[in-house]
PDB file of C-alpha atoms in Angstrom:
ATOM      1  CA  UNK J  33     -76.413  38.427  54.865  1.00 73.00           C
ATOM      2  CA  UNK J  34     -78.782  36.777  52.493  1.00 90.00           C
ATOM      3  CA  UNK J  35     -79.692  38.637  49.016  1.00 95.00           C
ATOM      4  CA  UNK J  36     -81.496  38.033  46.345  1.00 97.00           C
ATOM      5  CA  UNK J  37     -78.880  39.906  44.498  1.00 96.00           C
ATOM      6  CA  UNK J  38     -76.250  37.696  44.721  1.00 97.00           C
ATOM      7  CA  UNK J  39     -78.288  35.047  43.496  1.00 98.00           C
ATOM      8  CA  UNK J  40     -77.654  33.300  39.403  1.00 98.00           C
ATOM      9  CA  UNK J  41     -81.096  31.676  38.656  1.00 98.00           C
ATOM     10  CA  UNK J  42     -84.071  32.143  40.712  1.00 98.00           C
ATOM     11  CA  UNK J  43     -87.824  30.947  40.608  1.00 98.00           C
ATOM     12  CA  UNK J  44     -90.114  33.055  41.975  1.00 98.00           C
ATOM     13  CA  UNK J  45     -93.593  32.006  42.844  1.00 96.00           C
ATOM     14  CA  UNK J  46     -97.111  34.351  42.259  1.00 95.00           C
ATOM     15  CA  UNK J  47     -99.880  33.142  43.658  1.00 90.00           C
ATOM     16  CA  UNK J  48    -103.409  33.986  42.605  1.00 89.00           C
ATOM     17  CA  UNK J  49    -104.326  36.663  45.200  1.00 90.00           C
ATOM     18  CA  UNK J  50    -101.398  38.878  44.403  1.00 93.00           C
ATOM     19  CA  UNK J  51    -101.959  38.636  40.813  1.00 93.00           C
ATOM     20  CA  UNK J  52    -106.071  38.555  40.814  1.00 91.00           C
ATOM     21  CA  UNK J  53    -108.513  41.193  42.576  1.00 90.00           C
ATOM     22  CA  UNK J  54    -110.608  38.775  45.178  1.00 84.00           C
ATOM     23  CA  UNK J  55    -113.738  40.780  44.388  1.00 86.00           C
ATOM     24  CA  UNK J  56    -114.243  41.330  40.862  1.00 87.00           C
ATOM     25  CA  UNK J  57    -111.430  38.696  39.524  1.00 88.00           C
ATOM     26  CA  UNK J  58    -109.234  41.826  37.270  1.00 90.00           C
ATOM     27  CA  UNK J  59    -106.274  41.680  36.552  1.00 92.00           C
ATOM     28  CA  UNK J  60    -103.897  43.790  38.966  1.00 94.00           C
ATOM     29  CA  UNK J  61    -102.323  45.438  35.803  1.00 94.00           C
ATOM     30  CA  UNK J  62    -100.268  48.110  37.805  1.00 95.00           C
ATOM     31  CA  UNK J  63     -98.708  45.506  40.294  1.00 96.00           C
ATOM     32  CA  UNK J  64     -97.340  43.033  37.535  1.00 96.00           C
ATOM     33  CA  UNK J  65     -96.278  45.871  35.406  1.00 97.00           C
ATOM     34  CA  UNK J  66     -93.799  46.441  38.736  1.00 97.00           C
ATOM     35  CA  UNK J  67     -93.113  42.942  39.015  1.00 97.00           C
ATOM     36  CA  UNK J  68     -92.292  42.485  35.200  1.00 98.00           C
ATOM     37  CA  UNK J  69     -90.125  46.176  35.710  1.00 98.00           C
ATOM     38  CA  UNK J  70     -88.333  43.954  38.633  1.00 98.00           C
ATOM     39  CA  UNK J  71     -87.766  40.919  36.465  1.00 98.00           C
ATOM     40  CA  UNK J  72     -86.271  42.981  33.725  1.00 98.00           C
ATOM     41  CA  UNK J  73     -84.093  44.537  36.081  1.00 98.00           C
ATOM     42  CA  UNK J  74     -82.927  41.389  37.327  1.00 98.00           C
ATOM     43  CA  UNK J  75     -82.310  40.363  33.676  1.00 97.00           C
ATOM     44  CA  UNK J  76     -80.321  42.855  33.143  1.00 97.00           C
ATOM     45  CA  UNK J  77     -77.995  42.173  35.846  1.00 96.00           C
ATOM     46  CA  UNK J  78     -77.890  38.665  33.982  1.00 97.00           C
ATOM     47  CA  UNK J  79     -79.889  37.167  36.215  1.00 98.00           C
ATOM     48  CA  UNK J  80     -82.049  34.319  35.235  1.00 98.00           C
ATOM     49  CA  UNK J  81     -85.624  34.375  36.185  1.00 98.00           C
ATOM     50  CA  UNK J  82     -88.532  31.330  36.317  1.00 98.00           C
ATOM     51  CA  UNK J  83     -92.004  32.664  36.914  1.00 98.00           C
ATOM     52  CA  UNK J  84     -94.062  29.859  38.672  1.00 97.00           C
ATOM     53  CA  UNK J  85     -97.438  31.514  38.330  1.00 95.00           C
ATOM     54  CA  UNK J  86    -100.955  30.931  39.671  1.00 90.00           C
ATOM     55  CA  UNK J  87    -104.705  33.086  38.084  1.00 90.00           C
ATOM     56  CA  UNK J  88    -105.114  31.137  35.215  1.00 90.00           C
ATOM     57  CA  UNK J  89    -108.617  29.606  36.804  1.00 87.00           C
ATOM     58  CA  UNK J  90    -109.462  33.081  38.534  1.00 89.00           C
ATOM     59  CA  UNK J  91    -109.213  34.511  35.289  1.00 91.00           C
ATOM     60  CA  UNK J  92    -111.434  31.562  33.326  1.00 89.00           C
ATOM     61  CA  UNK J  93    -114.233  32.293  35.934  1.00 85.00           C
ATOM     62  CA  UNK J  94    -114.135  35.505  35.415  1.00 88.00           C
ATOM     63  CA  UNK J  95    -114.694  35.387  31.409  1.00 86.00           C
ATOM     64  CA  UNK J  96    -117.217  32.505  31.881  1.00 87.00           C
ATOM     65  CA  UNK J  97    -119.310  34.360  34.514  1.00 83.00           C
ATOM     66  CA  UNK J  98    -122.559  32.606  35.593  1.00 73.00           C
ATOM     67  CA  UNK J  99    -121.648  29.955  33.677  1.00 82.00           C
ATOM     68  CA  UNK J 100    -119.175  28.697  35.729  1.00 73.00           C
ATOM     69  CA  UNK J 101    -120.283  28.868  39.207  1.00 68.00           C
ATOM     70  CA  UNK J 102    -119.221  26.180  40.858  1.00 62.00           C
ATOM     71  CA  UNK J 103    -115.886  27.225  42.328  1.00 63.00           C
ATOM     72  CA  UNK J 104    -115.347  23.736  44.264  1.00 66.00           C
ATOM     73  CA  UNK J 105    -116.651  21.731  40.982  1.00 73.00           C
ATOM     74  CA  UNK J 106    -113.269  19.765  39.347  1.00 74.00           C
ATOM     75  CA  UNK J 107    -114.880  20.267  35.911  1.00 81.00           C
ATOM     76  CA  UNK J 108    -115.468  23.680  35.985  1.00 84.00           C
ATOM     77  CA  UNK J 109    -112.215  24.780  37.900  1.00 81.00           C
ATOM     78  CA  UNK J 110    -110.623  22.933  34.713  1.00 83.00           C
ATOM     79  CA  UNK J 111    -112.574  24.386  32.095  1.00 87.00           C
ATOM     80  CA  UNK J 112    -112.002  27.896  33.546  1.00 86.00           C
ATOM     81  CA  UNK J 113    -108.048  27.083  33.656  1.00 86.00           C
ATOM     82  CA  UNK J 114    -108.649  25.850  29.887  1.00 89.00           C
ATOM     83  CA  UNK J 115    -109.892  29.520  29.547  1.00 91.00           C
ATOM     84  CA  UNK J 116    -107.982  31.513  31.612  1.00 91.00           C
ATOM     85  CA  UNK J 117    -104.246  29.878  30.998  1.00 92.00           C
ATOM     86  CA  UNK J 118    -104.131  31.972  27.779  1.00 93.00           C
ATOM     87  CA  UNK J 119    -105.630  35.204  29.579  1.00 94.00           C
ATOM     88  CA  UNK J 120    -102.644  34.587  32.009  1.00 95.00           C
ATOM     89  CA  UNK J 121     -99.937  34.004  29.418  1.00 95.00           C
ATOM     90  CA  UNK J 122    -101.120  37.117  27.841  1.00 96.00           C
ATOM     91  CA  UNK J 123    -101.107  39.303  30.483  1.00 96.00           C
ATOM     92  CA  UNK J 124     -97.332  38.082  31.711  1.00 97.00           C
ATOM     93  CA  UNK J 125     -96.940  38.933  27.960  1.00 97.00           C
ATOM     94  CA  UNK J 126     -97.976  42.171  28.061  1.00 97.00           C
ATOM     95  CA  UNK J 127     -96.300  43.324  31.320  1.00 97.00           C
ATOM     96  CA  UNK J 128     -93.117  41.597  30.281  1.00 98.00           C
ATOM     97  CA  UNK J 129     -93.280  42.848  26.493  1.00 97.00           C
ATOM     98  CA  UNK J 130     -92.565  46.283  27.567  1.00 96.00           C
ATOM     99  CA  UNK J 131     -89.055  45.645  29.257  1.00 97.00           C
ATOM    100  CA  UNK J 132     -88.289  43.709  25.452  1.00 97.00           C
ATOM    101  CA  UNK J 133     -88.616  40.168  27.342  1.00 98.00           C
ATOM    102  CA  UNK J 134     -90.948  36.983  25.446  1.00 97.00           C
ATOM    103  CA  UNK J 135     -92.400  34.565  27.596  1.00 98.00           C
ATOM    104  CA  UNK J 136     -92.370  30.834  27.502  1.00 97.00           C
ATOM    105  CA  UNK J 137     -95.021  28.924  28.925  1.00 95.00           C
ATOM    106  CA  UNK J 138     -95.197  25.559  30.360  1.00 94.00           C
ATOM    107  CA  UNK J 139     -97.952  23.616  31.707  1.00 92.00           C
ATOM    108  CA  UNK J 140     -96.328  21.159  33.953  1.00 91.00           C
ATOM    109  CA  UNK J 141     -98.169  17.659  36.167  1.00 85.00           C
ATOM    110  CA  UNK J 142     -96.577  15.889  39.089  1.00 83.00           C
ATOM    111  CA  UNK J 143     -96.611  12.976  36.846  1.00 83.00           C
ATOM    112  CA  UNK J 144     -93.762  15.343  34.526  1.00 88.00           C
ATOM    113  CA  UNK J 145     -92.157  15.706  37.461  1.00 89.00           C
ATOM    114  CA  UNK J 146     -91.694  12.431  38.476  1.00 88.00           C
ATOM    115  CA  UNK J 147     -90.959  10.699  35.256  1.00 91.00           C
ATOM    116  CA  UNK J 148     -87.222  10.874  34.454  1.00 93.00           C
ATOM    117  CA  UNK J 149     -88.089  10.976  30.460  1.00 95.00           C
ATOM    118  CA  UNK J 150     -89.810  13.859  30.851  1.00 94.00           C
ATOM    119  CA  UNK J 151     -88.141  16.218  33.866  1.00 94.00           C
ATOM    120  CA  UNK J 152     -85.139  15.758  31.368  1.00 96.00           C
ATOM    121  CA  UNK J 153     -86.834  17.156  28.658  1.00 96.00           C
ATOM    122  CA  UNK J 154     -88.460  19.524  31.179  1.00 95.00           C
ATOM    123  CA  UNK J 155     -85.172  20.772  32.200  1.00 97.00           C
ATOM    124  CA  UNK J 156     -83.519  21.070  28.919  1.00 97.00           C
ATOM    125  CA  UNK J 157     -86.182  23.419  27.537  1.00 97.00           C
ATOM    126  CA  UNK J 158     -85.800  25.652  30.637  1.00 97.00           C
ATOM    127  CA  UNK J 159     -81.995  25.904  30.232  1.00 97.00           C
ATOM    128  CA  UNK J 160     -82.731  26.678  26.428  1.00 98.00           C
ATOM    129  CA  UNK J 161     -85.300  29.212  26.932  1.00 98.00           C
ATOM    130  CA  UNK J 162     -83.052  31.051  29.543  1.00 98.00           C
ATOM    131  CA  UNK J 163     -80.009  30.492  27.145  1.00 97.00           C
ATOM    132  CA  UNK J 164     -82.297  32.485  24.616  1.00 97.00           C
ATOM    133  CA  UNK J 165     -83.194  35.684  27.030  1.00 96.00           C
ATOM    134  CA  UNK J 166     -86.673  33.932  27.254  1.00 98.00           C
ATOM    135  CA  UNK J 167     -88.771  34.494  30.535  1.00 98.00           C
ATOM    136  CA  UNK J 168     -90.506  31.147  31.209  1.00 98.00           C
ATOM    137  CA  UNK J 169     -93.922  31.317  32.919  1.00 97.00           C
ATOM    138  CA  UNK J 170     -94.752  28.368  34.642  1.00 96.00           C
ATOM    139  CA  UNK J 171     -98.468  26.862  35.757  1.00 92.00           C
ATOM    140  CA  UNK J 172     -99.991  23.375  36.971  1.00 87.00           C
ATOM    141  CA  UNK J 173    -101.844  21.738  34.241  1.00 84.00           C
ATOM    142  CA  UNK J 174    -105.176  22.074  35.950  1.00 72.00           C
ATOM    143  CA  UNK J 175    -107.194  21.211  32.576  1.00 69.00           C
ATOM    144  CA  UNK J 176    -105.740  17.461  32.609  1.00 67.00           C
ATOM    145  CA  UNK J 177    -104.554  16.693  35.879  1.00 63.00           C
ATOM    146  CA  UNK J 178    -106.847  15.147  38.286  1.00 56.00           C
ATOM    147  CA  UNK J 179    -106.153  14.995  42.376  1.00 56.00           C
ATOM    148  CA  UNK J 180    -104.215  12.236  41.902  1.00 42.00           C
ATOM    149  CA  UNK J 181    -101.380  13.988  39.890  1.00 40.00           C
ATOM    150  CA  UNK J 182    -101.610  17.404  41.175  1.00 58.00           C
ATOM    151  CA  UNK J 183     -99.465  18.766  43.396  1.00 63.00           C
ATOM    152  CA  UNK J 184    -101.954  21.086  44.895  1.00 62.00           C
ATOM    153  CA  UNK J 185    -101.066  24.259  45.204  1.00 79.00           C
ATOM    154  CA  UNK J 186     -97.866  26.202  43.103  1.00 89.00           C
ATOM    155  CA  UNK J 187     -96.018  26.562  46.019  1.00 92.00           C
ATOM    156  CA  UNK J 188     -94.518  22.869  45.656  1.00 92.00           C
ATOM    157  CA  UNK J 189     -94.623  23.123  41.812  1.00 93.00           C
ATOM    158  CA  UNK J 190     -92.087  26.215  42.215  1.00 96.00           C
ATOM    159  CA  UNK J 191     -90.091  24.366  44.801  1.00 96.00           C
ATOM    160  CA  UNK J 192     -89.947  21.426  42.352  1.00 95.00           C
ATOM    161  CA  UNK J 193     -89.023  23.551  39.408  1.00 97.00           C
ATOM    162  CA  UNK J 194     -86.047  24.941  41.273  1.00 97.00           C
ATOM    163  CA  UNK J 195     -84.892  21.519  41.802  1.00 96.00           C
ATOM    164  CA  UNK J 196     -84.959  20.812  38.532  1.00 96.00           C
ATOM    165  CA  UNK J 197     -83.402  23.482  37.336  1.00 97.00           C
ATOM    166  CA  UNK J 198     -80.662  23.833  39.860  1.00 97.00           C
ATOM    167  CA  UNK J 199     -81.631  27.298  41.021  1.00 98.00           C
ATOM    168  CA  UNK J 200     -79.797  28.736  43.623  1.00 98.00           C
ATOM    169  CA  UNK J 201     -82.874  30.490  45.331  1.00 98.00           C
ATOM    170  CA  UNK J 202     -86.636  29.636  45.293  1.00 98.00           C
ATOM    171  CA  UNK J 203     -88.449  33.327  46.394  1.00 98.00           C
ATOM    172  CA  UNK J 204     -91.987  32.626  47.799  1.00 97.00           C
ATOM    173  CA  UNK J 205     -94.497  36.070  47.296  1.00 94.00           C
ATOM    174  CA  UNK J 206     -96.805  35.720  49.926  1.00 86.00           C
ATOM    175  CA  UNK J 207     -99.680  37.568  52.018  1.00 85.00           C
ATOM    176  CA  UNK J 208     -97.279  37.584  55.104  1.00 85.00           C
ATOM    177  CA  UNK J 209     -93.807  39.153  55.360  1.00 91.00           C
ATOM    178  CA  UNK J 210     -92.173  35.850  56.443  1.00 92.00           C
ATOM    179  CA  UNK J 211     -92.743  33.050  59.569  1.00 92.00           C
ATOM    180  CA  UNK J 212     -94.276  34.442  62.707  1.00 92.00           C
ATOM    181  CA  UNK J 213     -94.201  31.834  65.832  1.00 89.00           C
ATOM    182  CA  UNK J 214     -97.653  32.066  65.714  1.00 85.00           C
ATOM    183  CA  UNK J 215    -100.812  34.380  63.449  1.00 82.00           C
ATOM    184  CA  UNK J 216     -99.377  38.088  63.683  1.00 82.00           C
ATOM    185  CA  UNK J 217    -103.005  39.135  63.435  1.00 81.00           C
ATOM    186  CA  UNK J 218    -104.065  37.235  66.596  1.00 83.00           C
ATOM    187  CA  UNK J 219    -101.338  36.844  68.262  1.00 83.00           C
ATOM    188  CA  UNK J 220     -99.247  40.274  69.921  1.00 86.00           C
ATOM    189  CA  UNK J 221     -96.681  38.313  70.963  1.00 89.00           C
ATOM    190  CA  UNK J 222     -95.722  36.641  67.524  1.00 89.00           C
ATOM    191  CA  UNK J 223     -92.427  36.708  66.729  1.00 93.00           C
ATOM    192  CA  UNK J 224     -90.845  36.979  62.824  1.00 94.00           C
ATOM    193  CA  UNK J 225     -88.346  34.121  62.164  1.00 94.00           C
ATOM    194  CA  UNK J 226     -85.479  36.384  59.825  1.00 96.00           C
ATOM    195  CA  UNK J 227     -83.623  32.966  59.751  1.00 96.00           C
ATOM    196  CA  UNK J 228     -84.111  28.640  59.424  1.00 96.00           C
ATOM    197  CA  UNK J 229     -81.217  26.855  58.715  1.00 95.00           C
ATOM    198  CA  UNK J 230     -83.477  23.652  59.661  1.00 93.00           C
ATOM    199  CA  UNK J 231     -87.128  22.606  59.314  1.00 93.00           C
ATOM    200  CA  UNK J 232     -87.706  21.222  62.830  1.00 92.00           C
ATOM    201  CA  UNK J 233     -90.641  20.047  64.216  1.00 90.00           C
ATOM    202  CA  UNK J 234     -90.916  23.296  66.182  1.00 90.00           C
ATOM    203  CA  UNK J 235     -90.854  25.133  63.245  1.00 90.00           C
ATOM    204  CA  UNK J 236     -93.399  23.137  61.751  1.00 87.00           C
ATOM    205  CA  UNK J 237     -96.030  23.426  64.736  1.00 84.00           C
ATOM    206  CA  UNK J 238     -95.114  27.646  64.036  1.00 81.00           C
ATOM    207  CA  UNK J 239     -96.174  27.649  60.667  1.00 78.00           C
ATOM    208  CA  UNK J 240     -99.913  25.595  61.534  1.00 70.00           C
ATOM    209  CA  UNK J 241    -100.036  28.575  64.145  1.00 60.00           C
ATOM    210  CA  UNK J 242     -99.121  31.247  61.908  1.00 56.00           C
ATOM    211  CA  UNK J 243    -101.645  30.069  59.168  1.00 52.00           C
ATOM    212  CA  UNK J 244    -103.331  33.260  57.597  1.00 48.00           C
ATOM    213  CA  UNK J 245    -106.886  32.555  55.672  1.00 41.00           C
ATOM    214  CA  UNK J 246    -105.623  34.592  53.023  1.00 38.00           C
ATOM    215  CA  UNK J 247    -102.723  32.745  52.207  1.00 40.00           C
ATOM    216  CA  UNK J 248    -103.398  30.483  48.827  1.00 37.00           C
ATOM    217  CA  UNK J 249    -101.537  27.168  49.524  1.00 49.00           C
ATOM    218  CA  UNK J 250    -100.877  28.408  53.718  1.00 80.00           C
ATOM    219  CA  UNK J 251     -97.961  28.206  55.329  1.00 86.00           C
ATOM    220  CA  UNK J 252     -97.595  25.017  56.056  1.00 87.00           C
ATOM    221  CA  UNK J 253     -97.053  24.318  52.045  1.00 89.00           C
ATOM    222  CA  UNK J 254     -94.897  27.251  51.996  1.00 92.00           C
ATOM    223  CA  UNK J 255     -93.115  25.381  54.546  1.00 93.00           C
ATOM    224  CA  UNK J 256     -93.456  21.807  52.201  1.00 92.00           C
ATOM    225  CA  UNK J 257     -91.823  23.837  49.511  1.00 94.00           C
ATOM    226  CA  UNK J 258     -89.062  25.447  51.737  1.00 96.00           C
ATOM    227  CA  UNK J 259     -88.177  21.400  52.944  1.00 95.00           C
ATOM    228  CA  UNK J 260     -88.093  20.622  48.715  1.00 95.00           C
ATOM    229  CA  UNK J 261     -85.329  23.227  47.956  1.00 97.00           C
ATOM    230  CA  UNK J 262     -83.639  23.057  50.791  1.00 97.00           C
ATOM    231  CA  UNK J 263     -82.792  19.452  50.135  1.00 95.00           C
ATOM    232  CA  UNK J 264     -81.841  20.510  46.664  1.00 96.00           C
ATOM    233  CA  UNK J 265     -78.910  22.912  48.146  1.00 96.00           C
ATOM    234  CA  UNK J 266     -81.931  25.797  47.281  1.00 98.00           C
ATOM    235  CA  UNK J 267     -82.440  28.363  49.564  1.00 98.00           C
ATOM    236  CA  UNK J 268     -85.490  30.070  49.587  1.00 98.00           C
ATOM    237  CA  UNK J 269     -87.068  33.716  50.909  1.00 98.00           C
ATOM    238  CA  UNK J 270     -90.440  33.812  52.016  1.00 96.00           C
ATOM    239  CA  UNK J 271     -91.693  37.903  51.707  1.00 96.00           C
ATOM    240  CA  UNK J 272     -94.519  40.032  51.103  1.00 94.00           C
ATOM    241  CA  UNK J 273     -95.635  40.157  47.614  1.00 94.00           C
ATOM    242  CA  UNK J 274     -97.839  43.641  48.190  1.00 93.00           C
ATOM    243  CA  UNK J 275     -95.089  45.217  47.825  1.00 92.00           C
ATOM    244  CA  UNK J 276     -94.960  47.976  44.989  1.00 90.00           C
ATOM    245  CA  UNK J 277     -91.961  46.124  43.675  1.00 95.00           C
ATOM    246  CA  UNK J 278     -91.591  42.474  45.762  1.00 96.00           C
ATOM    247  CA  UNK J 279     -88.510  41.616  44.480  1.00 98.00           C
ATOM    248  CA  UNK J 280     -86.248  44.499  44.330  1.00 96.00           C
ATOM    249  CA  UNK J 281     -87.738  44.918  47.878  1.00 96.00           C
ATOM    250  CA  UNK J 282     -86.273  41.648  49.147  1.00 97.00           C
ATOM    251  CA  UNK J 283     -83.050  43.486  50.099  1.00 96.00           C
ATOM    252  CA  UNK J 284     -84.205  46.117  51.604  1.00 95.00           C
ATOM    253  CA  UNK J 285     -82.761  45.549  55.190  1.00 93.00           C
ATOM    254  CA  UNK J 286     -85.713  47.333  56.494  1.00 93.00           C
ATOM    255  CA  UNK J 287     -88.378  45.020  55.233  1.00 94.00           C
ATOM    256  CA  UNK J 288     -89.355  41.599  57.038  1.00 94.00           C
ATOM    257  CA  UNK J 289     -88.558  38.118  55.430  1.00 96.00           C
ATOM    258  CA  UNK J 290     -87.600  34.863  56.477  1.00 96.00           C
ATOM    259  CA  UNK J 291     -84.476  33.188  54.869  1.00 97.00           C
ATOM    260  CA  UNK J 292     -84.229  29.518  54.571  1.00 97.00           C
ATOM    261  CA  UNK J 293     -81.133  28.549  54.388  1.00 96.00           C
ATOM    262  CA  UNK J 294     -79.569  24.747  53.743  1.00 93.00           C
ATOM    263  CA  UNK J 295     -77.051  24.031  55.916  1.00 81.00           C
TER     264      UNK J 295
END
């Protein structure tokens, strides 16, 4: 059976919702204290850890205010990322400063990604900052990148990161406990997926039914990311991130989560 346990160097993925309160934009202080308690515990079991995480523009709007109002305007999503990245780095900081961990952040493009040069140099920094007991915290560089260069959403950032890093399992927090054949909350007869050894098309047309409006980048590029690492040898865990603590929780044998696993 699949465990995070057994796993040498993992990325895990936080998306904005699990990290930010949707109606006043705070900080959910008690939740990533729990997460950092999980990634220390992890550490300790020499473990290493990449944190691909998202709330660095939920966090700018929320110290701009009225001045940034326009959530769907490029400029002011970028200026409030400008703003917030350093709210975010500080409060992984804080959380993570507790268990004796630093934090190293990187602001990565597409464009990084996808220039040899610079994955390299990408990739050697991550080894080195894991080499050093760091904890690197990882975010799109919303205050530069325009549509062209994004990738989107962090899910495919974090798949690409444990590509590059030659992780041995990508773990996806998420609204959702894992792949249902179709939306769990409209659906009585959906069925959770525990397993995927292979992306089919079948399993594609599941995860446009089982799209959830909550979800940040939806399951269909939770399911892009999934088809990234599992090229890369990665497998990757798709689970509930409301969990008290999401990733000691991954093995609990009573909890739902889907496994993707390359053949």
């Amino acid at each position: 059976m699949a465990r995070l346990s057994t796993s040498k160097r993992f990325v895990v993925k936080v998306g904005s919702r699990l990290l930010v309160e949707s109606t006043d934009l705070s900080t959910k202080e008690d939740w990533l204290q729990n997460v950092a308690e999980d990634i220390a515990l992890c550490r300790q079991h020499g473990q290493d850890v990449i944190v691909v995480s998202s709330g660095a523009v939920a966090m700018g709007r929320r110290a701009l205010g009225h001045r940034c109002h326009a959530v769907n305007h490029v400029a002011q999503q970028q200026a409030a990322a400008a703003v917030g990245q350093g709210m975010l780095l500080s409060a992984w900081n804080h959380a993570l400063a507790r268990h004796h961990l630093q934090v190293g952040q990187a602001l990565l493009s597409l464009e990084d990604m996808e220039t040899k040069q610079r994955a390299l140099n990408a990739r050697d920094t991550f080894d080195t900052l894991l080499s050093f007991g760091v904890v690197p915290v990882i975010n799109e560089n919303d205050t530069v990148a325009t549509d062209e260069i994004r990738f989107g959403d962090n899910d495919r950032l974090a798949a690409r990161v444990a590509q590059l890093v030659d992780a041995d399992t990508l773990v996806l927090l998420s609204d959702v406990d894992g792949l249902y054949t179709a939306n769990p909350q409209q659906h009585a007869h959906a069925r959770h997926i525990p397993f995927i050894e292979e992306i089919t098309p079948s399993i594609e047309k599941m995860a446009t039914l089982s799209a959830h409006h909550a979800s940040t980048g939806g399951m269909v590029t939770k399911l892009m990311a999934a088809r990234i690492a599992m090229q890369a040898g990665c497998r990757v865990v798709m689970a509930s991130g409301h969990e008290a603590y999401p990733l000691r929780t991954i093995d609990d044998k009573s909890r739902k989560k889907t496994w993707f696993l390359p053949q």
